[in-house]
């Protein structure tokens, strides 16, 4: 391993995700292990622009592996989109002697990092941290497993009341344009229908899945809707179904930001730990302008184009199974 990298800056950016703290811990401890200085940059690119930078050591990341959120805080920075903002950020890194960067975040974070690398040639690696699991180049992103478990827990609770009152619930989950959380929380929660952005459903198909007037005579049901659904979110679908038929007693629950919080699952902690170490070792080996990923349980590094030009496709087999089981 070459040891040209001496001072690593680490930050979290974009929407927070459970497991980000475990990733910060892994980066800082792996850095210390390899005798690198590690600096925490607060509030993502915002803190880089403001020079809000703190020295971190192995002890400063104790007792955080189990905590949700991010001790470094996060932001979506508008100023970093400007050339002046990025120049300010670069000058602050220079002032601290930071010679490499590890960013933990989603597609927006990686896009900013790539641009910064092109302009200033600062060696950098992105760790995928987002509940959306929408990055191709990795089977899983940090936070997705926890968010999906949180959604399943909520769906189970909604099911209790739905069944007691014979009601039809539309439950909306996050994921931006990705249907991962919806697909797997729907499958695990026994949903009667799962609406994901990746599939083109018609309203009639939805009505058929709900089984109105069919031999199944289901009145109580759960529909999990991804927020990026092309035929409308939970509110809109509930309204359309109510307009179409008075057969169902309909309620809506939008899970929202509760899916972003909470203690990370074992899976996200282990994933974050592996990826954090891989990011430090990747920088030392000369990996650059790449995202760490996990494929078939092996660490991989993928370039910007490979990650950004493809949608992280849903597993069509899971969708097929969900349909068979929803009768
Ligand atoms: O990318 C994570 C995510 O939670 C998406 O699922 C959601 O669409 C978005 O962020 C919400 O962003 P904000 O917290 O800025 O409202």
mmCIF file of C-alpha atoms and ligand atoms in Angstrom:
data_model
loop_
_atom_site.group_PDB
_atom_site.id
_atom_site.type_symbol
_atom_site.label_atom_id
_atom_site.label_comp_id
_atom_site.label_asym_id
_atom_site.label_seq_id
_atom_site.Cartn_x
_atom_site.Cartn_y
_atom_site.Cartn_z
ATOM 1 C CA UNK A 1 0.000 0.000 0.000
ATOM 2 C CA UNK A 2 1.310 3.467 -0.804
ATOM 3 C CA UNK A 3 1.118 5.980 2.042
ATOM 4 C CA UNK A 4 0.924 9.254 0.131
ATOM 5 C CA UNK A 5 -2.371 10.194 1.775
ATOM 6 C CA UNK A 6 -1.688 11.842 5.144
ATOM 7 C CA UNK A 7 -4.734 13.876 6.133
ATOM 8 C CA UNK A 8 -8.226 12.648 5.376
ATOM 9 C CA UNK A 9 -11.339 14.831 5.596
ATOM 10 C CA UNK A 10 -14.566 12.933 6.279
ATOM 11 C CA UNK A 11 -18.104 14.312 6.076
ATOM 12 C CA UNK A 12 -21.762 13.337 5.743
ATOM 13 C CA UNK A 13 -23.974 15.065 3.214
ATOM 14 C CA UNK A 14 -27.554 15.000 1.896
ATOM 15 C CA UNK A 15 -30.299 13.157 3.756
ATOM 16 C CA UNK A 16 -29.012 11.461 6.905
ATOM 17 C CA UNK A 17 -29.236 7.679 7.111
ATOM 18 C CA UNK A 18 -28.958 5.261 10.053
ATOM 19 C CA UNK A 19 -25.446 3.816 10.016
ATOM 20 C CA UNK A 20 -23.696 7.024 8.996
ATOM 21 C CA UNK A 21 -22.154 7.232 12.476
ATOM 22 C CA UNK A 22 -20.874 3.677 12.173
ATOM 23 C CA UNK A 23 -19.265 4.677 8.859
ATOM 24 C CA UNK A 24 -17.655 7.786 10.414
ATOM 25 C CA UNK A 25 -16.307 5.625 13.229
ATOM 26 C CA UNK A 26 -14.860 3.125 10.754
ATOM 27 C CA UNK A 27 -13.169 5.841 8.690
ATOM 28 C CA UNK A 28 -11.666 7.534 11.751
ATOM 29 C CA UNK A 29 -10.473 4.314 13.353
ATOM 30 C CA UNK A 30 -9.087 2.865 10.114
ATOM 31 C CA UNK A 31 -7.335 6.203 9.536
ATOM 32 C CA UNK A 32 -5.808 6.059 13.028
ATOM 33 C CA UNK A 33 -4.823 2.421 12.493
ATOM 34 C CA UNK A 34 -2.898 3.393 9.363
ATOM 35 C CA UNK A 35 -1.391 6.476 11.095
ATOM 36 C CA UNK A 36 -3.368 9.036 9.100
ATOM 37 C CA UNK A 37 -4.811 12.227 10.523
ATOM 38 C CA UNK A 38 -8.574 12.373 10.153
ATOM 39 C CA UNK A 39 -10.612 15.580 10.205
ATOM 40 C CA UNK A 40 -14.391 15.765 10.493
ATOM 41 C CA UNK A 41 -15.997 18.353 8.244
ATOM 42 C CA UNK A 42 -19.266 19.563 9.788
ATOM 43 C CA UNK A 43 -22.552 19.894 7.831
ATOM 44 C CA UNK A 44 -21.213 18.384 4.628
ATOM 45 C CA UNK A 45 -20.168 20.772 1.876
ATOM 46 C CA UNK A 46 -21.544 23.708 3.923
ATOM 47 C CA UNK A 47 -18.923 23.148 6.616
ATOM 48 C CA UNK A 48 -16.212 22.777 3.998
ATOM 49 C CA UNK A 49 -17.134 26.206 2.643
ATOM 50 C CA UNK A 50 -17.286 27.729 6.164
ATOM 51 C CA UNK A 51 -14.101 26.036 7.374
ATOM 52 C CA UNK A 52 -16.046 24.198 10.099
ATOM 53 C CA UNK A 53 -13.521 21.400 10.529
ATOM 54 C CA UNK A 54 -12.526 19.399 13.633
ATOM 55 C CA UNK A 55 -9.701 16.965 14.285
ATOM 56 C CA UNK A 56 -11.003 13.483 15.143
ATOM 57 C CA UNK A 57 -9.270 10.603 16.872
ATOM 58 C CA UNK A 58 -10.147 6.998 17.720
ATOM 59 C CA UNK A 59 -11.665 8.115 21.054
ATOM 60 C CA UNK A 60 -13.837 10.870 19.558
ATOM 61 C CA UNK A 61 -15.903 8.254 17.740
ATOM 62 C CA UNK A 62 -16.573 6.039 20.771
ATOM 63 C CA UNK A 63 -20.175 5.151 21.640
ATOM 64 C CA UNK A 64 -21.626 6.174 18.266
ATOM 65 C CA UNK A 65 -21.858 2.874 16.346
ATOM 66 C CA UNK A 66 -25.392 2.348 17.656
ATOM 67 C CA UNK A 67 -26.653 5.901 17.146
ATOM 68 C CA UNK A 68 -28.889 7.138 14.329
ATOM 69 C CA UNK A 69 -28.339 10.483 12.609
ATOM 70 C CA UNK A 70 -24.812 11.791 12.103
ATOM 71 C CA UNK A 71 -22.485 13.363 14.663
ATOM 72 C CA UNK A 72 -20.993 15.427 11.824
ATOM 73 C CA UNK A 73 -24.459 16.742 10.883
ATOM 74 C CA UNK A 74 -25.607 16.989 7.307
ATOM 75 C CA UNK A 75 -26.881 19.521 4.796
ATOM 76 C CA UNK A 76 -27.832 19.933 1.161
ATOM 77 C CA UNK A 77 -25.554 22.793 0.090
ATOM 78 C CA UNK A 78 -26.648 25.223 -2.601
ATOM 79 C CA UNK A 79 -23.401 27.210 -2.382
ATOM 80 C CA UNK A 80 -21.287 24.185 -3.239
ATOM 81 C CA UNK A 81 -23.060 24.100 -6.610
ATOM 82 C CA UNK A 82 -21.281 27.371 -7.459
ATOM 83 C CA UNK A 83 -17.636 27.634 -8.600
ATOM 84 C CA UNK A 84 -16.985 30.290 -5.891
ATOM 85 C CA UNK A 85 -18.343 27.999 -3.176
ATOM 86 C CA UNK A 86 -16.137 25.126 -4.271
ATOM 87 C CA UNK A 87 -13.073 27.404 -4.435
ATOM 88 C CA UNK A 88 -13.717 28.548 -0.837
ATOM 89 C CA UNK A 89 -14.051 24.913 0.202
ATOM 90 C CA UNK A 90 -10.766 23.991 -1.486
ATOM 91 C CA UNK A 91 -8.923 26.872 0.230
ATOM 92 C CA UNK A 92 -10.183 25.684 3.618
ATOM 93 C CA UNK A 93 -8.967 22.150 2.963
ATOM 94 C CA UNK A 94 -5.573 23.544 1.948
ATOM 95 C CA UNK A 95 -5.389 25.602 5.133
ATOM 96 C CA UNK A 96 -5.861 22.441 7.218
ATOM 97 C CA UNK A 97 -3.516 20.408 5.011
ATOM 98 C CA UNK A 98 -6.325 17.962 4.149
ATOM 99 C CA UNK A 99 -5.129 16.000 1.124
ATOM 100 C CA UNK A 100 -7.983 13.534 0.583
ATOM 101 C CA UNK A 101 -11.728 13.231 1.136
ATOM 102 C CA UNK A 102 -14.222 10.572 2.141
ATOM 103 C CA UNK A 103 -17.849 11.609 1.634
ATOM 104 C CA UNK A 104 -20.756 9.636 3.067
ATOM 105 C CA UNK A 105 -24.018 10.285 1.234
ATOM 106 C CA UNK A 106 -26.152 9.634 -1.816
ATOM 107 C CA UNK A 107 -26.126 10.601 -5.488
ATOM 108 C CA UNK A 108 -26.027 14.379 -4.857
ATOM 109 C CA UNK A 109 -23.053 13.927 -2.550
ATOM 110 C CA UNK A 110 -21.167 11.826 -5.091
ATOM 111 C CA UNK A 111 -21.985 14.327 -7.850
ATOM 112 C CA UNK A 112 -20.485 17.183 -5.777
ATOM 113 C CA UNK A 113 -17.436 15.104 -4.937
ATOM 114 C CA UNK A 114 -16.845 14.203 -8.585
ATOM 115 C CA UNK A 115 -17.077 17.844 -9.675
ATOM 116 C CA UNK A 116 -14.674 18.873 -6.900
ATOM 117 C CA UNK A 117 -12.234 16.156 -7.942
ATOM 118 C CA UNK A 118 -12.359 17.296 -11.574
ATOM 119 C CA UNK A 119 -11.614 20.885 -10.567
ATOM 120 C CA UNK A 120 -9.059 20.433 -7.785
ATOM 121 C CA UNK A 121 -7.752 16.898 -8.149
ATOM 122 C CA UNK A 122 -8.266 16.048 -4.464
ATOM 123 C CA UNK A 123 -8.203 12.229 -4.089
ATOM 124 C CA UNK A 124 -11.676 11.250 -2.967
ATOM 125 C CA UNK A 125 -13.975 8.295 -2.329
ATOM 126 C CA UNK A 126 -17.720 8.221 -1.698
ATOM 127 C CA UNK A 127 -19.403 5.825 0.731
ATOM 128 C CA UNK A 128 -23.066 5.234 -0.218
ATOM 129 C CA UNK A 129 -25.183 6.409 2.703
ATOM 130 C CA UNK A 130 -28.864 6.818 1.899
ATOM 131 C CA UNK A 131 -32.045 5.035 2.900
ATOM 132 C CA UNK A 132 -33.137 4.979 -0.759
ATOM 133 C CA UNK A 133 -30.821 2.162 -1.981
ATOM 134 C CA UNK A 134 -30.907 3.945 -5.318
ATOM 135 C CA UNK A 135 -27.216 3.774 -6.244
ATOM 136 C CA UNK A 136 -26.126 1.305 -8.800
ATOM 137 C CA UNK A 137 -22.701 -0.221 -8.170
ATOM 138 C CA UNK A 138 -23.685 -1.543 -4.760
ATOM 139 C CA UNK A 139 -26.242 -4.110 -3.663
ATOM 140 C CA UNK A 140 -26.963 -2.077 -0.527
ATOM 141 C CA UNK A 141 -26.537 1.490 0.678
ATOM 142 C CA UNK A 142 -26.043 2.307 4.354
ATOM 143 C CA UNK A 143 -29.375 3.035 6.053
ATOM 144 C CA UNK A 144 -31.637 1.167 3.660
ATOM 145 C CA UNK A 145 -31.922 -1.944 5.827
ATOM 146 C CA UNK A 146 -32.792 0.058 8.956
ATOM 147 C CA UNK A 147 -35.327 2.232 7.116
ATOM 148 C CA UNK A 148 -37.000 -0.838 5.623
ATOM 149 C CA UNK A 149 -37.209 -2.496 9.041
ATOM 150 C CA UNK A 150 -38.721 0.698 10.446
ATOM 151 C CA UNK A 151 -41.303 0.684 7.655
ATOM 152 C CA UNK A 152 -42.125 -2.997 8.299
ATOM 153 C CA UNK A 153 -42.594 -2.284 11.991
ATOM 154 C CA UNK A 154 -44.989 0.563 11.157
ATOM 155 C CA UNK A 155 -46.876 -1.549 8.601
ATOM 156 C CA UNK A 156 -47.327 -4.340 11.188
ATOM 157 C CA UNK A 157 -48.879 -1.839 13.583
ATOM 158 C CA UNK A 158 -51.119 -0.358 10.931
ATOM 159 C CA UNK A 159 -52.201 -3.877 9.991
ATOM 160 C CA UNK A 160 -53.534 -4.452 13.521
ATOM 161 C CA UNK A 161 -55.893 -1.513 13.335
ATOM 162 C CA UNK A 162 -56.707 -2.064 9.632
ATOM 163 C CA UNK A 163 -57.855 -5.612 10.315
ATOM 164 C CA UNK A 164 -59.804 -4.641 13.445
ATOM 165 C CA UNK A 165 -61.846 -2.086 11.493
ATOM 166 C CA UNK A 166 -61.953 -3.788 8.097
ATOM 167 C CA UNK A 167 -60.200 -0.812 6.556
ATOM 168 C CA UNK A 168 -58.094 -0.317 3.466
ATOM 169 C CA UNK A 169 -54.858 1.533 4.263
ATOM 170 C CA UNK A 170 -52.528 3.271 1.848
ATOM 171 C CA UNK A 171 -49.100 3.485 3.471
ATOM 172 C CA UNK A 172 -46.581 5.752 1.764
ATOM 173 C CA UNK A 173 -42.884 5.077 2.234
ATOM 174 C CA UNK A 174 -39.828 7.088 1.220
ATOM 175 C CA UNK A 175 -37.277 6.247 -1.463
ATOM 176 C CA UNK A 176 -37.389 9.233 -3.812
ATOM 177 C CA UNK A 177 -37.492 7.612 -7.302
ATOM 178 C CA UNK A 178 -36.582 4.187 -6.055
ATOM 179 C CA UNK A 179 -39.017 1.441 -5.051
ATOM 180 C CA UNK A 180 -36.644 -0.563 -2.847
ATOM 181 C CA UNK A 181 -38.114 0.374 0.531
ATOM 182 C CA UNK A 182 -41.661 -0.076 -0.802
ATOM 183 C CA UNK A 183 -40.959 -3.409 -2.443
ATOM 184 C CA UNK A 184 -39.307 -5.068 0.518
ATOM 185 C CA UNK A 185 -41.375 -3.508 3.300
ATOM 186 C CA UNK A 186 -44.474 -4.433 1.279
ATOM 187 C CA UNK A 187 -43.318 -7.985 0.793
ATOM 188 C CA UNK A 188 -42.294 -8.388 4.434
ATOM 189 C CA UNK A 189 -45.463 -6.653 5.664
ATOM 190 C CA UNK A 190 -47.752 -8.842 3.546
ATOM 191 C CA UNK A 191 -49.142 -5.936 1.509
ATOM 192 C CA UNK A 192 -52.083 -6.549 -0.819
ATOM 193 C CA UNK A 193 -50.436 -4.335 -3.423
ATOM 194 C CA UNK A 194 -47.083 -2.618 -3.782
ATOM 195 C CA UNK A 195 -46.765 0.439 -6.001
ATOM 196 C CA UNK A 196 -43.194 1.224 -7.079
ATOM 197 C CA UNK A 197 -41.967 3.876 -9.525
ATOM 198 C CA UNK A 198 -40.158 1.275 -11.618
ATOM 199 C CA UNK A 199 -43.397 -0.411 -12.733
ATOM 200 C CA UNK A 200 -46.140 1.008 -14.920
ATOM 201 C CA UNK A 201 -49.391 0.175 -13.225
ATOM 202 C CA UNK A 202 -52.746 1.389 -14.358
ATOM 203 C CA UNK A 203 -55.424 2.404 -11.904
ATOM 204 C CA UNK A 204 -57.565 -0.533 -13.108
ATOM 205 C CA UNK A 205 -54.769 -2.936 -12.226
ATOM 206 C CA UNK A 206 -54.686 -1.505 -8.740
ATOM 207 C CA UNK A 207 -58.445 -1.982 -8.374
ATOM 208 C CA UNK A 208 -58.058 -5.568 -9.530
ATOM 209 C CA UNK A 209 -55.327 -6.183 -6.966
ATOM 210 C CA UNK A 210 -57.582 -4.780 -4.261
ATOM 211 C CA UNK A 211 -60.126 -7.372 -5.297
ATOM 212 C CA UNK A 212 -63.212 -5.165 -5.077
ATOM 213 C CA UNK A 213 -66.275 -7.330 -5.550
ATOM 214 C CA UNK A 214 -64.168 -10.394 -6.329
ATOM 215 C CA UNK A 215 -64.529 -13.824 -4.786
ATOM 216 C CA UNK A 216 -61.816 -12.972 -2.244
ATOM 217 C CA UNK A 217 -64.167 -10.367 -0.745
ATOM 218 C CA UNK A 218 -61.316 -8.530 0.874
ATOM 219 C CA UNK A 219 -62.356 -5.309 2.543
ATOM 220 C CA UNK A 220 -59.391 -4.849 4.769
ATOM 221 C CA UNK A 221 -56.095 -4.454 2.984
ATOM 222 C CA UNK A 222 -52.744 -2.675 2.937
ATOM 223 C CA UNK A 223 -51.246 -0.962 -0.082
ATOM 224 C CA UNK A 224 -47.631 0.145 0.197
ATOM 225 C CA UNK A 225 -46.914 3.084 -2.090
ATOM 226 C CA UNK A 226 -43.441 4.404 -2.872
ATOM 227 C CA UNK A 227 -43.331 8.202 -2.696
ATOM 228 C CA UNK A 228 -42.086 8.291 -6.300
ATOM 229 C CA UNK A 229 -45.111 6.327 -7.612
ATOM 230 C CA UNK A 230 -46.059 7.359 -11.150
ATOM 231 C CA UNK A 231 -49.795 6.893 -10.580
ATOM 232 C CA UNK A 232 -49.907 9.132 -7.505
ATOM 233 C CA UNK A 233 -48.880 9.041 -3.859
ATOM 234 C CA UNK A 234 -50.933 7.517 -1.045
ATOM 235 C CA UNK A 235 -53.245 10.538 -0.694
ATOM 236 C CA UNK A 236 -54.019 10.704 -4.392
ATOM 237 C CA UNK A 237 -54.567 6.971 -4.771
ATOM 238 C CA UNK A 238 -56.836 6.899 -1.731
ATOM 239 C CA UNK A 239 -58.887 9.745 -3.192
ATOM 240 C CA UNK A 240 -59.154 8.042 -6.597
ATOM 241 C CA UNK A 241 -60.233 4.715 -5.086
ATOM 242 C CA UNK A 242 -62.822 6.473 -2.905
ATOM 243 C CA UNK A 243 -64.205 8.305 -5.972
ATOM 244 C CA UNK A 244 -64.395 5.049 -7.878
ATOM 245 C CA UNK A 245 -66.048 2.925 -5.211
ATOM 246 C CA UNK A 246 -67.669 3.154 -1.802
ATOM 247 C CA UNK A 247 -66.815 -0.480 -1.095
ATOM 248 C CA UNK A 248 -63.772 0.398 1.018
ATOM 249 C CA UNK A 249 -63.320 2.364 4.245
ATOM 250 C CA UNK A 250 -60.032 4.085 3.370
ATOM 251 C CA UNK A 251 -57.253 5.591 5.513
ATOM 252 C CA UNK A 252 -53.814 6.966 4.646
ATOM 253 C CA UNK A 253 -50.534 6.916 6.593
ATOM 254 C CA UNK A 254 -47.450 8.687 5.296
ATOM 255 C CA UNK A 255 -44.445 7.369 7.192
ATOM 256 C CA UNK A 256 -42.123 10.243 6.210
ATOM 257 C CA UNK A 257 -38.969 11.098 8.110
ATOM 258 C CA UNK A 258 -39.396 8.562 10.881
ATOM 259 C CA UNK A 259 -37.831 6.164 8.340
ATOM 260 C CA UNK A 260 -34.602 8.167 8.491
ATOM 261 C CA UNK A 261 -34.060 7.916 12.237
ATOM 262 C CA UNK A 262 -33.365 5.266 14.805
ATOM 263 C CA UNK A 263 -30.608 2.942 15.813
ATOM 264 C CA UNK A 264 -29.069 1.170 12.802
ATOM 265 C CA UNK A 265 -29.653 -2.561 12.377
ATOM 266 C CA UNK A 266 -26.748 -4.983 12.732
ATOM 267 C CA UNK A 267 -26.688 -5.172 8.924
ATOM 268 C CA UNK A 268 -26.184 -1.431 8.464
ATOM 269 C CA UNK A 269 -23.528 -1.290 11.208
ATOM 270 C CA UNK A 270 -21.546 -4.100 9.603
ATOM 271 C CA UNK A 271 -21.975 -2.655 6.105
ATOM 272 C CA UNK A 272 -20.858 0.794 7.316
ATOM 273 C CA UNK A 273 -17.869 -0.698 9.138
ATOM 274 C CA UNK A 274 -16.740 -2.616 6.042
ATOM 275 C CA UNK A 275 -17.245 0.354 3.740
ATOM 276 C CA UNK A 276 -15.486 2.809 6.068
ATOM 277 C CA UNK A 277 -12.365 0.669 6.233
ATOM 278 C CA UNK A 278 -12.554 0.008 2.471
ATOM 279 C CA UNK A 279 -12.704 3.750 1.778
ATOM 280 C CA UNK A 280 -9.504 4.448 3.759
ATOM 281 C CA UNK A 281 -7.698 1.460 2.271
ATOM 282 C CA UNK A 282 -8.978 2.404 -1.179
ATOM 283 C CA UNK A 283 -7.493 5.894 -0.903
ATOM 284 C CA UNK A 284 -4.192 4.395 0.237
ATOM 285 C CA UNK A 285 -4.175 2.046 -2.760
ATOM 286 C CA UNK A 286 -4.797 4.943 -5.130
ATOM 287 C CA UNK A 287 -8.546 4.407 -5.752
ATOM 288 C CA UNK A 288 -9.920 7.780 -6.712
ATOM 289 C CA UNK A 289 -13.157 9.432 -7.791
ATOM 290 C CA UNK A 290 -14.973 6.181 -7.016
ATOM 291 C CA UNK A 291 -17.751 4.909 -4.789
ATOM 292 C CA UNK A 292 -17.241 1.952 -2.487
ATOM 293 C CA UNK A 293 -19.869 -0.723 -3.010
ATOM 294 C CA UNK A 294 -20.746 -4.196 -1.876
ATOM 295 C CA UNK A 295 -21.523 -6.808 -4.529
ATOM 296 C CA UNK A 296 -22.258 -10.406 -3.589
ATOM 297 C CA UNK A 297 -20.746 -9.644 -0.196
ATOM 298 C CA UNK A 298 -17.458 -8.398 -1.662
ATOM 299 C CA UNK A 299 -16.159 -4.837 -1.575
ATOM 300 C CA UNK A 300 -15.945 -3.184 -5.006
ATOM 301 C CA UNK A 301 -15.025 0.303 -6.251
ATOM 302 C CA UNK A 302 -16.987 1.864 -9.119
ATOM 303 C CA UNK A 303 -16.288 5.034 -11.084
ATOM 304 C CA UNK A 304 -18.699 7.973 -11.207
ATOM 305 C CA UNK A 305 -20.199 7.164 -14.615
ATOM 306 C CA UNK A 306 -20.760 3.507 -13.794
ATOM 307 C CA UNK A 307 -22.691 4.514 -10.673
ATOM 308 C CA UNK A 308 -24.649 7.473 -12.005
ATOM 309 C CA UNK A 309 -25.637 6.372 -15.477
ATOM 310 C CA UNK A 310 -27.716 3.414 -14.376
ATOM 311 C CA UNK A 311 -30.811 3.104 -12.214
ATOM 312 C CA UNK A 312 -30.350 0.576 -9.410
ATOM 313 C CA UNK A 313 -32.847 -1.895 -10.736
ATOM 314 C CA UNK A 314 -35.395 -3.612 -8.537
ATOM 315 C CA UNK A 315 -35.379 -7.348 -8.216
ATOM 316 C CA UNK A 316 -38.261 -8.353 -10.493
ATOM 317 C CA UNK A 317 -38.476 -11.760 -8.799
ATOM 318 C CA UNK A 318 -39.395 -10.085 -5.494
ATOM 319 C CA UNK A 319 -42.160 -8.131 -7.208
ATOM 320 C CA UNK A 320 -43.470 -11.314 -8.842
ATOM 321 C CA UNK A 321 -43.510 -13.104 -5.498
ATOM 322 C CA UNK A 322 -45.316 -10.203 -3.822
ATOM 323 C CA UNK A 323 -48.067 -10.410 -6.454
ATOM 324 C CA UNK A 324 -48.516 -14.166 -6.050
ATOM 325 C CA UNK A 325 -48.794 -13.792 -2.287
ATOM 326 C CA UNK A 326 -51.217 -10.893 -2.274
ATOM 327 C CA UNK A 327 -54.311 -12.875 -3.425
HETATM 328 O O1 LIG B 1 -32.796 10.598 0.041
HETATM 329 C C1 LIG B 1 -33.348 10.305 1.283
HETATM 330 C C2 LIG B 1 -34.725 10.899 1.386
HETATM 331 O O2 LIG B 1 -35.252 10.590 2.669
HETATM 332 C C3 LIG B 1 -35.721 10.480 0.298
HETATM 333 O O3 LIG B 1 -36.258 9.203 0.521
HETATM 334 C C4 LIG B 1 -36.728 11.600 0.360
HETATM 335 O O4 LIG B 1 -37.365 11.761 -0.885
HETATM 336 C C5 LIG B 1 -35.868 12.805 0.677
HETATM 337 O O5 LIG B 1 -34.657 12.305 1.252
HETATM 338 C C6 LIG B 1 -36.476 13.801 1.616
HETATM 339 O O6 LIG B 1 -35.595 14.865 1.730
HETATM 340 P P1 LIG B 1 -35.689 15.998 2.852
HETATM 341 O O7 LIG B 1 -35.284 15.390 4.164
HETATM 342 O O8 LIG B 1 -34.728 17.046 2.402
HETATM 343 O O9 LIG B 1 -37.110 16.432 2.872
#
